[in-house]
Tab-separated table of C-alpha atoms and ligand atoms in Angstrom:
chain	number	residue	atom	x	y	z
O	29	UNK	CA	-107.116	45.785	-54.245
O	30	UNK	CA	-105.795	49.080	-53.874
O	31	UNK	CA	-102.243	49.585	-54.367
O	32	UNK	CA	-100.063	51.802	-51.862
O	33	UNK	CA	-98.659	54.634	-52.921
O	34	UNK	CA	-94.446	53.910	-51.799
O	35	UNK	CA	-93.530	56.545	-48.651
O	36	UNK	CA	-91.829	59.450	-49.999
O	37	UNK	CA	-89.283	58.386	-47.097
O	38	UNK	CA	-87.917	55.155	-49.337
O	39	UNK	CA	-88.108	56.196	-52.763
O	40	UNK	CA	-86.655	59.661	-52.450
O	41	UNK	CA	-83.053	58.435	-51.488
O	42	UNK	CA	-83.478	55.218	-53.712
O	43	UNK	CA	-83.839	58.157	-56.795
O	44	UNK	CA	-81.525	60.349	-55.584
O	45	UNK	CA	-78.801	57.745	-55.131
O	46	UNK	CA	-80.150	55.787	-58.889
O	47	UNK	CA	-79.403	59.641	-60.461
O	48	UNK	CA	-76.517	61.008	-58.734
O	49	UNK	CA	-74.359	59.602	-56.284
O	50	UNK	CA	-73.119	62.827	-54.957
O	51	UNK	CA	-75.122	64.187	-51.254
O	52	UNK	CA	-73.906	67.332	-51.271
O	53	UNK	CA	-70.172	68.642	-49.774
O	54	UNK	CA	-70.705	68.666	-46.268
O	55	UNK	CA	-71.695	64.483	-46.380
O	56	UNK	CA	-68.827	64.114	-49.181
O	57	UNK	CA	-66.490	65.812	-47.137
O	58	UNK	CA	-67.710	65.400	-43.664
O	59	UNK	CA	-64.462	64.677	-41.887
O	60	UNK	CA	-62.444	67.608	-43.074
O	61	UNK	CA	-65.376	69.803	-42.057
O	62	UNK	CA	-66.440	71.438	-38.080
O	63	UNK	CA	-70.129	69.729	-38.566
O	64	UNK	CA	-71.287	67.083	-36.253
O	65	UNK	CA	-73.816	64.883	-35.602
O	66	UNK	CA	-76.428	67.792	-34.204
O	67	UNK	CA	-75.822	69.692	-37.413
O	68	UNK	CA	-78.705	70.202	-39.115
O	69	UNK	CA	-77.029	69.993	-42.973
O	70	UNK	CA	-78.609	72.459	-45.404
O	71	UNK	CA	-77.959	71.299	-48.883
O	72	UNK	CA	-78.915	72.226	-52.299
O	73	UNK	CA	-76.718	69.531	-53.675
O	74	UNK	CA	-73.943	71.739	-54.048
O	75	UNK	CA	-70.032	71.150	-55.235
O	76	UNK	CA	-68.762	67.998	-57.636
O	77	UNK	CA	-68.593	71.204	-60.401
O	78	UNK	CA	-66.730	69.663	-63.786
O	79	UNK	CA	-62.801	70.321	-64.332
O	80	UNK	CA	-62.893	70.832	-67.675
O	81	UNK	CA	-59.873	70.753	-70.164
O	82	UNK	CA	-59.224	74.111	-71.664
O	83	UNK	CA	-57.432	73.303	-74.759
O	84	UNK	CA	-57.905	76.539	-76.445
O	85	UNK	CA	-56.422	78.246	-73.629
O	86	UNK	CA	-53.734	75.729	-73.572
O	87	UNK	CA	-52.817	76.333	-77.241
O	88	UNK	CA	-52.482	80.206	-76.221
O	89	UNK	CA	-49.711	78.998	-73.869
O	90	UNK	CA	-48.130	76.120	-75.561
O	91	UNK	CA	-45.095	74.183	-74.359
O	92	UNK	CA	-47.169	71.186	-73.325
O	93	UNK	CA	-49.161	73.556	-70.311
O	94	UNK	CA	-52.316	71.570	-69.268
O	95	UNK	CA	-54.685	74.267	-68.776
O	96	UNK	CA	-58.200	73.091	-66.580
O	97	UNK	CA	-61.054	75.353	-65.680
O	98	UNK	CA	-62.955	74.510	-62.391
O	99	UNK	CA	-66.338	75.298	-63.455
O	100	UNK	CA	-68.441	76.510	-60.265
O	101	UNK	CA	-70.861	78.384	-61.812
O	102	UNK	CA	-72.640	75.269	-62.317
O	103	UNK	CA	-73.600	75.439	-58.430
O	104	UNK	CA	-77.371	75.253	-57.984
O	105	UNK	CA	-77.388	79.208	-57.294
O	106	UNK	CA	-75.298	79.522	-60.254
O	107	UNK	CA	-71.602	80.655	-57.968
O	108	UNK	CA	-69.165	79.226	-55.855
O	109	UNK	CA	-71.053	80.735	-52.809
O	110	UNK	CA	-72.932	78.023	-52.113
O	111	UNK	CA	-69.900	76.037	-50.726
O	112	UNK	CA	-69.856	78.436	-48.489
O	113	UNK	CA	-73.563	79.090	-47.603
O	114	UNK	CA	-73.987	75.048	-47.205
O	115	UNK	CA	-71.584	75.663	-44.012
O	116	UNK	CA	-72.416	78.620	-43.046
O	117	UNK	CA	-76.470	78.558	-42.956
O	118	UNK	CA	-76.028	74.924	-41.348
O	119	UNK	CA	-74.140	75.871	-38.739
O	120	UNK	CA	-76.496	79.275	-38.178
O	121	UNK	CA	-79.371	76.822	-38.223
O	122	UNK	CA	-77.313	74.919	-35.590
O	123	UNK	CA	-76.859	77.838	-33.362
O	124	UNK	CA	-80.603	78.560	-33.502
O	125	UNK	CA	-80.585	81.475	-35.409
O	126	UNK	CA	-83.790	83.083	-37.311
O	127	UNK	CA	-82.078	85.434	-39.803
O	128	UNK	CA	-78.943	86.060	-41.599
O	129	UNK	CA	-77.405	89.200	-43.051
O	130	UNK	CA	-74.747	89.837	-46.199
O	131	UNK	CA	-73.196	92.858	-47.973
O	132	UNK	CA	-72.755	91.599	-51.680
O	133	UNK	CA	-71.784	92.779	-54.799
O	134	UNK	CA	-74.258	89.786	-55.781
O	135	UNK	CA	-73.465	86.430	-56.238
O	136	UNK	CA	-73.327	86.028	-51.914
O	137	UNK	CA	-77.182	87.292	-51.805
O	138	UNK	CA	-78.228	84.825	-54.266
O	139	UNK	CA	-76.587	81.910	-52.096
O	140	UNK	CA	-77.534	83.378	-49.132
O	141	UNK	CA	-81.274	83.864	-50.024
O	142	UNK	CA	-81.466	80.535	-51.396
O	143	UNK	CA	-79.963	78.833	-48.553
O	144	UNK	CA	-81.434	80.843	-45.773
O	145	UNK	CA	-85.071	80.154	-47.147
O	146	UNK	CA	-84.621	76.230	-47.936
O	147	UNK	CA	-83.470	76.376	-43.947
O	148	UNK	CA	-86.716	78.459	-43.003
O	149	UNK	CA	-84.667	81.484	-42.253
O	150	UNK	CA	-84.818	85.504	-42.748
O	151	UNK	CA	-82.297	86.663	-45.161
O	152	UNK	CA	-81.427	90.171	-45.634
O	153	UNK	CA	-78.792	91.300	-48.319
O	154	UNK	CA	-77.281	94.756	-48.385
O	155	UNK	CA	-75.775	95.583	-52.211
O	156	UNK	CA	-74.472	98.609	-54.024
O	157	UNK	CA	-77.390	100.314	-56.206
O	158	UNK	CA	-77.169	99.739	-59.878
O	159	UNK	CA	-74.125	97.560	-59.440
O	160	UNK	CA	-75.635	93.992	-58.835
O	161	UNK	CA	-76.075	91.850	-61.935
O	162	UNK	CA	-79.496	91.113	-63.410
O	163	UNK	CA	-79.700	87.352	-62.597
O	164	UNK	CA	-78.018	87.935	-59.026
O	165	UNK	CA	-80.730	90.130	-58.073
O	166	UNK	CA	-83.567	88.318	-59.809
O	167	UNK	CA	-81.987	85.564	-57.709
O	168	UNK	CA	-82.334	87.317	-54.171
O	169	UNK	CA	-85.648	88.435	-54.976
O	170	UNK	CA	-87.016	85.424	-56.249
O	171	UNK	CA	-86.079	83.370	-53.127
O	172	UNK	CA	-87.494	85.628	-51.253
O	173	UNK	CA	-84.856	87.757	-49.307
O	174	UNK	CA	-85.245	91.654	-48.247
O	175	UNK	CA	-83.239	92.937	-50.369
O	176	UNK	CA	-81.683	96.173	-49.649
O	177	UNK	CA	-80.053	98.535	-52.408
O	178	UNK	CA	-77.463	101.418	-50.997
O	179	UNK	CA	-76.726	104.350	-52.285
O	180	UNK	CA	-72.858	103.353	-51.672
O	181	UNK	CA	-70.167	100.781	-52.866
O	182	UNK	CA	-69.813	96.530	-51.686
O	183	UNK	CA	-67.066	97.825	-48.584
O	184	UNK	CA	-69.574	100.453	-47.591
O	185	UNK	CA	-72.437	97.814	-47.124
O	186	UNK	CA	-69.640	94.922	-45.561
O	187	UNK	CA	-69.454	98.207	-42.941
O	188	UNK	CA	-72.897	98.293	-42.372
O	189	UNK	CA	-73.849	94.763	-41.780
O	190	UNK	CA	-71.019	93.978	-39.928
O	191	UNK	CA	-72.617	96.762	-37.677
O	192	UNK	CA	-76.282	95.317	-37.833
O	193	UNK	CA	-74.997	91.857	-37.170
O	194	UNK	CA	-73.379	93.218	-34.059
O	195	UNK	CA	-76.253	95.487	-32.290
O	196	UNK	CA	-79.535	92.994	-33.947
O	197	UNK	CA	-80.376	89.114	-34.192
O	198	UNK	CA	-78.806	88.253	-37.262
O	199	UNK	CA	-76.012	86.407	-38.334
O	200	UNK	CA	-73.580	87.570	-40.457
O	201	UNK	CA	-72.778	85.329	-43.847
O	202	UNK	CA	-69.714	87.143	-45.372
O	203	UNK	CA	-66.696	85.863	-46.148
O	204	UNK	CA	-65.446	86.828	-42.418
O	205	UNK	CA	-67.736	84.549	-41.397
O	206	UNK	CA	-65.140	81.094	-40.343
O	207	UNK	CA	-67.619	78.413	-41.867
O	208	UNK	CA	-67.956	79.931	-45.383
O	209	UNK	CA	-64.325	79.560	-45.795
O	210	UNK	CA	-64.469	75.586	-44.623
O	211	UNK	CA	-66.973	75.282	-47.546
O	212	UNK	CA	-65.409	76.949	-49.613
O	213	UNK	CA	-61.838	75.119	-49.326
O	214	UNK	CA	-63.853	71.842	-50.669
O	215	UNK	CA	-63.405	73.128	-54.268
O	216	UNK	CA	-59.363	72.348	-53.918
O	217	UNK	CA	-60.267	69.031	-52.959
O	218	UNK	CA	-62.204	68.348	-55.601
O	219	UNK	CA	-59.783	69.897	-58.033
O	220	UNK	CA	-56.916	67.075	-56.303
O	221	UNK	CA	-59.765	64.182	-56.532
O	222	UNK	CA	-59.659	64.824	-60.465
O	223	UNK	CA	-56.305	65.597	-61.039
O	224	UNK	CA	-54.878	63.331	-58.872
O	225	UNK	CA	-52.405	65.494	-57.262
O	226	UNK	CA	-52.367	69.560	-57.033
O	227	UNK	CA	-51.989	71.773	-60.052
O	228	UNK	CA	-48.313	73.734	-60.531
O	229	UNK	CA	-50.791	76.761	-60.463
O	230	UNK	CA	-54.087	77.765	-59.295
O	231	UNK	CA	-55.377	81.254	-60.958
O	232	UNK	CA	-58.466	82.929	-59.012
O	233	UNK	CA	-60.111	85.771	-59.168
O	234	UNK	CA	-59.915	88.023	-55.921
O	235	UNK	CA	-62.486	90.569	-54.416
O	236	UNK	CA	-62.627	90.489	-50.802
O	237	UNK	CA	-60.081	87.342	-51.188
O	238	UNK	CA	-62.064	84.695	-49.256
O	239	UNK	CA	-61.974	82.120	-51.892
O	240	UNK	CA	-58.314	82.483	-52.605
O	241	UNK	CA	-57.815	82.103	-48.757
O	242	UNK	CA	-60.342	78.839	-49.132
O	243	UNK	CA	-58.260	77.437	-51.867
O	244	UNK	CA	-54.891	77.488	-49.763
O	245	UNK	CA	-56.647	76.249	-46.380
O	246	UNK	CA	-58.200	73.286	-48.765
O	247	UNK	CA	-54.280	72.236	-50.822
O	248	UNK	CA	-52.775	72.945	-47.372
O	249	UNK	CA	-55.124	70.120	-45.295
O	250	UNK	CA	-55.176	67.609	-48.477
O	251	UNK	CA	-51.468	67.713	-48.469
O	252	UNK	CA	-51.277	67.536	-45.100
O	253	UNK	CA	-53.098	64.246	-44.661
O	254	UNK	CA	-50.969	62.660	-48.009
O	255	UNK	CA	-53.489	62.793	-50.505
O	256	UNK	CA	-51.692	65.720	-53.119
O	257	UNK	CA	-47.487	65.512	-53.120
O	258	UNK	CA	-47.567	69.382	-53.545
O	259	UNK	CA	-49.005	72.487	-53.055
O	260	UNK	CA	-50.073	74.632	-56.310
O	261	UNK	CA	-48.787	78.572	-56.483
O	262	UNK	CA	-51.665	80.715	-55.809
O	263	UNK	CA	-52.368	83.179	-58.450
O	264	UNK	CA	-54.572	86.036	-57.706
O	265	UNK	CA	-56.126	88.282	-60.230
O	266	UNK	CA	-58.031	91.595	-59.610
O	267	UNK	CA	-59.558	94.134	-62.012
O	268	UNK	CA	-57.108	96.784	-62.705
O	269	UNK	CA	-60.046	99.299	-61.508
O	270	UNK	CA	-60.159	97.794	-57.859
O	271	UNK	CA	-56.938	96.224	-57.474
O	272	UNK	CA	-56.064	97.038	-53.516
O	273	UNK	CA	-53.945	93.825	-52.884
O	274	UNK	CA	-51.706	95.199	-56.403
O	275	UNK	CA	-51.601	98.495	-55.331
O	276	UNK	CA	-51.019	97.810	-51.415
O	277	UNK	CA	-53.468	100.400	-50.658
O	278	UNK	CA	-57.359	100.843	-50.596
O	279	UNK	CA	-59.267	101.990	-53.648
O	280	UNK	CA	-61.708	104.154	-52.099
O	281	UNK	CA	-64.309	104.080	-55.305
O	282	UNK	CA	-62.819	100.817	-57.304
O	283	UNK	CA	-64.189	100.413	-60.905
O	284	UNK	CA	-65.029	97.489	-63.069
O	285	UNK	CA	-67.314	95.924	-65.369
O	286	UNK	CA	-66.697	93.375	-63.616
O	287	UNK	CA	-69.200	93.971	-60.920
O	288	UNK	CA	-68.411	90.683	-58.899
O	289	UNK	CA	-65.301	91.870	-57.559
O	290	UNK	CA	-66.039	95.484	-57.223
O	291	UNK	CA	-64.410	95.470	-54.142
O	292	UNK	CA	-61.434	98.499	-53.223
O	293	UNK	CA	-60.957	97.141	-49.426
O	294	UNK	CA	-60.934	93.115	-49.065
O	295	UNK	CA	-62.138	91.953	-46.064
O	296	UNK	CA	-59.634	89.158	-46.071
O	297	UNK	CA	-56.526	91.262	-47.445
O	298	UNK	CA	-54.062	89.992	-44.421
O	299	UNK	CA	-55.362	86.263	-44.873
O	300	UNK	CA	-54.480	86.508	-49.118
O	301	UNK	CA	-51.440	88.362	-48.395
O	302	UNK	CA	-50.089	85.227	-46.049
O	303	UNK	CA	-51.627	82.835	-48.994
O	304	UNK	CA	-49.452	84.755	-51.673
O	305	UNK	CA	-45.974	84.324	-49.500
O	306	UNK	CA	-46.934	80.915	-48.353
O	307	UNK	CA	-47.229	79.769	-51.700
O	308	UNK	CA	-44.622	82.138	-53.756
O	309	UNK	CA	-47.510	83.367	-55.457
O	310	UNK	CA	-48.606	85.973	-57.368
O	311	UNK	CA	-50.923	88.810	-57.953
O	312	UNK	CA	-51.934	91.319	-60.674
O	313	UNK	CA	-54.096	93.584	-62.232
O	314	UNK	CA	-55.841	92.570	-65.299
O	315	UNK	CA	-57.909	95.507	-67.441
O	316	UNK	CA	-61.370	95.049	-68.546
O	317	UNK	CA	-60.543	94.671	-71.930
O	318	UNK	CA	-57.739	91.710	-70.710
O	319	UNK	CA	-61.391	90.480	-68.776
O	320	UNK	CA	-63.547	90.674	-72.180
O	321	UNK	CA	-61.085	89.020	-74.331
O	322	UNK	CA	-60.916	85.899	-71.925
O	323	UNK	CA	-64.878	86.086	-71.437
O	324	UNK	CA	-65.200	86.010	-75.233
O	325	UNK	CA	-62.877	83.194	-75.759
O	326	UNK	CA	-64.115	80.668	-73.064
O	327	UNK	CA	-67.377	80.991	-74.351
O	328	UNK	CA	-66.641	80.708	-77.951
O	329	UNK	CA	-63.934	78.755	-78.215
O	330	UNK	CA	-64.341	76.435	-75.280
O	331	UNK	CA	-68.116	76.572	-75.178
O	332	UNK	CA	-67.917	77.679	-71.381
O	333	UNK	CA	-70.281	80.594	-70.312
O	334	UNK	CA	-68.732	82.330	-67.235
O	335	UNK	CA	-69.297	85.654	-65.476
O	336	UNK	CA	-67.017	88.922	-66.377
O	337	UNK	CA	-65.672	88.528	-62.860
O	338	UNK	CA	-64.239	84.964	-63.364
O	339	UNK	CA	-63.021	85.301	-66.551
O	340	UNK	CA	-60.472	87.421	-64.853
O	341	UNK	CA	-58.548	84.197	-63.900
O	342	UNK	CA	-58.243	83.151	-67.456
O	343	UNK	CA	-57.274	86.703	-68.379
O	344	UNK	CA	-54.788	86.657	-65.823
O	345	UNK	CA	-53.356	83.488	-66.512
O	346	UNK	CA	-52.842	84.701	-70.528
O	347	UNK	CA	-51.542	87.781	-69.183
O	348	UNK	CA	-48.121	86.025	-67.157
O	349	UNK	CA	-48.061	82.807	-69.946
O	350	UNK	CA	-44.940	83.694	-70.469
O	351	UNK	CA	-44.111	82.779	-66.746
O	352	UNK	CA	-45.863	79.465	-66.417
O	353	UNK	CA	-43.058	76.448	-66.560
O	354	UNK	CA	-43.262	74.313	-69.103
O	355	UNK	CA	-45.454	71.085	-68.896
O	356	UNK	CA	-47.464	72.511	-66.204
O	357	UNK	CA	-50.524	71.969	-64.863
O	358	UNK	CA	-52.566	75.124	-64.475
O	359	UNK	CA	-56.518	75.555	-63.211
O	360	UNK	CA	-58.765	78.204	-63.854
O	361	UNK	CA	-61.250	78.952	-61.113
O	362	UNK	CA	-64.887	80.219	-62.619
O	363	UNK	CA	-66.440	81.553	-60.036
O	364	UNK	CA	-69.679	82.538	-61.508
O	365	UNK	CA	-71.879	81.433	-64.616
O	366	UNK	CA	-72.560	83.529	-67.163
O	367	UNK	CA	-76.528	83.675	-67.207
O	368	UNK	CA	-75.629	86.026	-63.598
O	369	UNK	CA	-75.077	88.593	-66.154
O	370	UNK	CA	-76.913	88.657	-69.269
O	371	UNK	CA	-76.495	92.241	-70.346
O	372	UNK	CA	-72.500	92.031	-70.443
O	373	UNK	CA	-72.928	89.259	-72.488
O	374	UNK	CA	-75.281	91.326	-74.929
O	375	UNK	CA	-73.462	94.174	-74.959
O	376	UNK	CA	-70.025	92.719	-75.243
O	377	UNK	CA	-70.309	90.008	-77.715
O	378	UNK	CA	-68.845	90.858	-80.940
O	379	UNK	CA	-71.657	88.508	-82.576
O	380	UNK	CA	-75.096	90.026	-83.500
O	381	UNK	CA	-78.521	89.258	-83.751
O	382	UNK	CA	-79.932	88.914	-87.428
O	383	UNK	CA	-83.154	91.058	-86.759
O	384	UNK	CA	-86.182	91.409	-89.655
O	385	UNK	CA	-85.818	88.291	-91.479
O	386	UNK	CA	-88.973	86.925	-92.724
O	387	UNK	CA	-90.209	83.624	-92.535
O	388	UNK	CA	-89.248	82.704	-95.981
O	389	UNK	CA	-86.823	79.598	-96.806
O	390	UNK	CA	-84.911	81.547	-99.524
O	391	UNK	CA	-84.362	84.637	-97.281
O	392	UNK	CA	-83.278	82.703	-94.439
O	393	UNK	CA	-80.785	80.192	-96.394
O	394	UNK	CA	-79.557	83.883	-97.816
O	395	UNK	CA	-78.766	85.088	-94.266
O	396	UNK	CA	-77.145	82.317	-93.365
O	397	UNK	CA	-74.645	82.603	-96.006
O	398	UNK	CA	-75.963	79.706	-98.371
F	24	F0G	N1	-65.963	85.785	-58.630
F	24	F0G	C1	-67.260	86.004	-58.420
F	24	F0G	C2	-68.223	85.607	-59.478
F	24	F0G	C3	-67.703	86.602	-57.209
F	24	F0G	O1	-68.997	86.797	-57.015
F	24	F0G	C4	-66.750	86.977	-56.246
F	24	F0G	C5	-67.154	87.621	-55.008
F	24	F0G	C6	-65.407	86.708	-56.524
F	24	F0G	C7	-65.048	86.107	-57.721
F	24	F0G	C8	-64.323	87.051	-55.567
F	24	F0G	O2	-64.289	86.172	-54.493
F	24	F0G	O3	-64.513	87.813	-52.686
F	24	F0G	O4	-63.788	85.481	-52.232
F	24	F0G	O5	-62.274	87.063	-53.404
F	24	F0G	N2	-68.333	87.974	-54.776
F	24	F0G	C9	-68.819	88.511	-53.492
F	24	F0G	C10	-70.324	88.642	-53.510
F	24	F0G	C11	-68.097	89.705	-53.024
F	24	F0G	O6	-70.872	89.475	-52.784
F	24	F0G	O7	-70.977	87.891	-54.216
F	24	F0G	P1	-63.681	86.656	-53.112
């Protein structure tokens, strides 16, 4: 007798649902979302990132501050993005569409290419020359999007394909784009599952300020329908070298290691603007250095590998401890992992690499101090 081999059909779901309880943010949060029945969901899995406790970064602040970091760089493309893309390639796929376009500064193209391919879609990306992260554009070109490299900054290409998705057949994945801010807004509601209730503050790093604009819509509807008591102060933090929303103007050639959020005109500066009054928020400018310190810390003193551009929020937060009330809850957002950009890890950390040690015993115990 020859035994069957089990349809793919059954045992998938049985694993999936043996490993991991979690289908992905558009079935977890289905009823807060504009998806129905004829949506065709296009998942990688994405969301239920951990909250971790930062008690290093607590111990900075003292006077019994709870300090969390929401750690969405552990997203299957490695960003917080793919909230976003889940929504926004479903619903493209909904409307029929064959390709999709994005400017990025890096971290959208990776989501976007990943997305757009597992959904049998064109994806084109539009980025700044030399100013996309290793792993982002590894990323895009790996999944198999056309990438496009201009000699010109993130707002220049958010012109341009703003342009193309008007005059040709493809839609337009940005942050303007409605459904990658309903995505996106799932984070806060994972952030009040944990906790419970909302944080006293929520510190985010802002580019073209669609995720701090997520964050509020999310605290805003979980509050609404009784399932947080209160809504966090929103606390935006931009590189000192791009900082439009500080300055009130636009930064016509913004500047930052911080590649991410190499942005000097955000596409969503009215929308963060109502967030920051809404919520007596805040935001400032942090420096690069005020970036590198909180990098450096995170990852060795929490053990928490994020991107240059996230580590702003943690930078920001030290930067106004002074301010935060006492016994407060606080969250970090990290937007991006670290692998995204290997070289600014290499070149910044103040650790080294013990080259030219032979494969002796002695010689090695020596190095290492013994
Ligand atoms: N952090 C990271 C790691 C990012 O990639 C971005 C934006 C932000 C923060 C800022 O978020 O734009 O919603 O205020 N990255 C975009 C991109 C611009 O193309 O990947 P925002």
């Amino acid at each position: 007798m020859t035994l069957s081999t089990p349809s793919t059909k059954l045992i998938y779901p049985t694993i999936a649902k043996a490993a991991n309880n979690w289908h992905g943010l558009i079935e977890t949060y289905r009823p807060y979302l504009p998806v129905s029945e004829a949506t065709p969901v296009v998942t990688l899995l994405e969301g239920n990132t951990p909250l971790i406790p930062a008690q290093a970064i607590a111990a900075k602040i003292g006077r019994g501050v709870k300090v969390y970091v929401k750690y969405d760089g552990l997203n299957p493309t490695g960003s917080f993005k793919d909230r976003g893309m889940t929504m926004a390639i479903s619903k493209a796929k909904e409307d029929g569409a064959k390709a999709v376009i994005c400017a990025s500064t890096g971290n959208t193209s990776a989501a976007a290419a990943a997305y757009a391919r597992r959904a049998g879609m064109k994806a084109f990306v539009i980025i700044p020359d030399g100013y996309v992260a290793l792993g982002k554009l590894a990323q895009a070109l790996l999944y198999g999007a056309e990438v496009i490299a201009i000699d010109g900054n993130f707002d220049d290409a958010l012109t341009i394909v703003r342009q193309l998705s008007e005059n040709y057949p493809v839609t337009l994945v940005n942050s303007v784009n409605p459904y990658r801010l309903q995505g996106q807004k799932t984070a806060a509601f994972e952030v009040v599952d944990v906790l419970g209730d909302a944080p006293d503050w929520l510190c985010i790093p802002v580019g073209n300020a669609g995720n701090i604009t997520a964050y509020w819509m999310g605290f805003c509807e979980y509050h609404t329908s009784g399932k947080s008591s209160r809504l966090p102060k929103m606390m935006g933090f931009q590189a000192a070298g791009s900082a439009p929303l500080i300055l009130g103007e636009r930064v016509a050639n913004p500047d930052t290691l911080a590649t991410a959020i190499r942005i000097g005109n955000p596409a969503n500066w009215q929308k963060a603007i109502a967030v920051k009054e809404a919520s007596a928020g805040e935001f400032n400018a942090v420096t690069d250095e005020e970036i590198l310190a909180a990098y450096r810390l995170l990852a060795a003193e929490e053990g928490v590998f994020c991107e240059p551009a996230s580590a702003a929020s943690v930078a920001g937060l030290l930067k106004v401890k002074d301010r935060v009330p006492e016994n407060a809850t606080v969250v970090c957002v990290l937007t991006g992992n670290g692998l995204k950009d290997p070289d600014c890890a290499v070149e910044h950390s103040f650790n080294e690499l013990k080259q030219g040690v032979p494969k002796d015993l002695q010689q090695i115990a020596k190095v290492m101090g013994f």
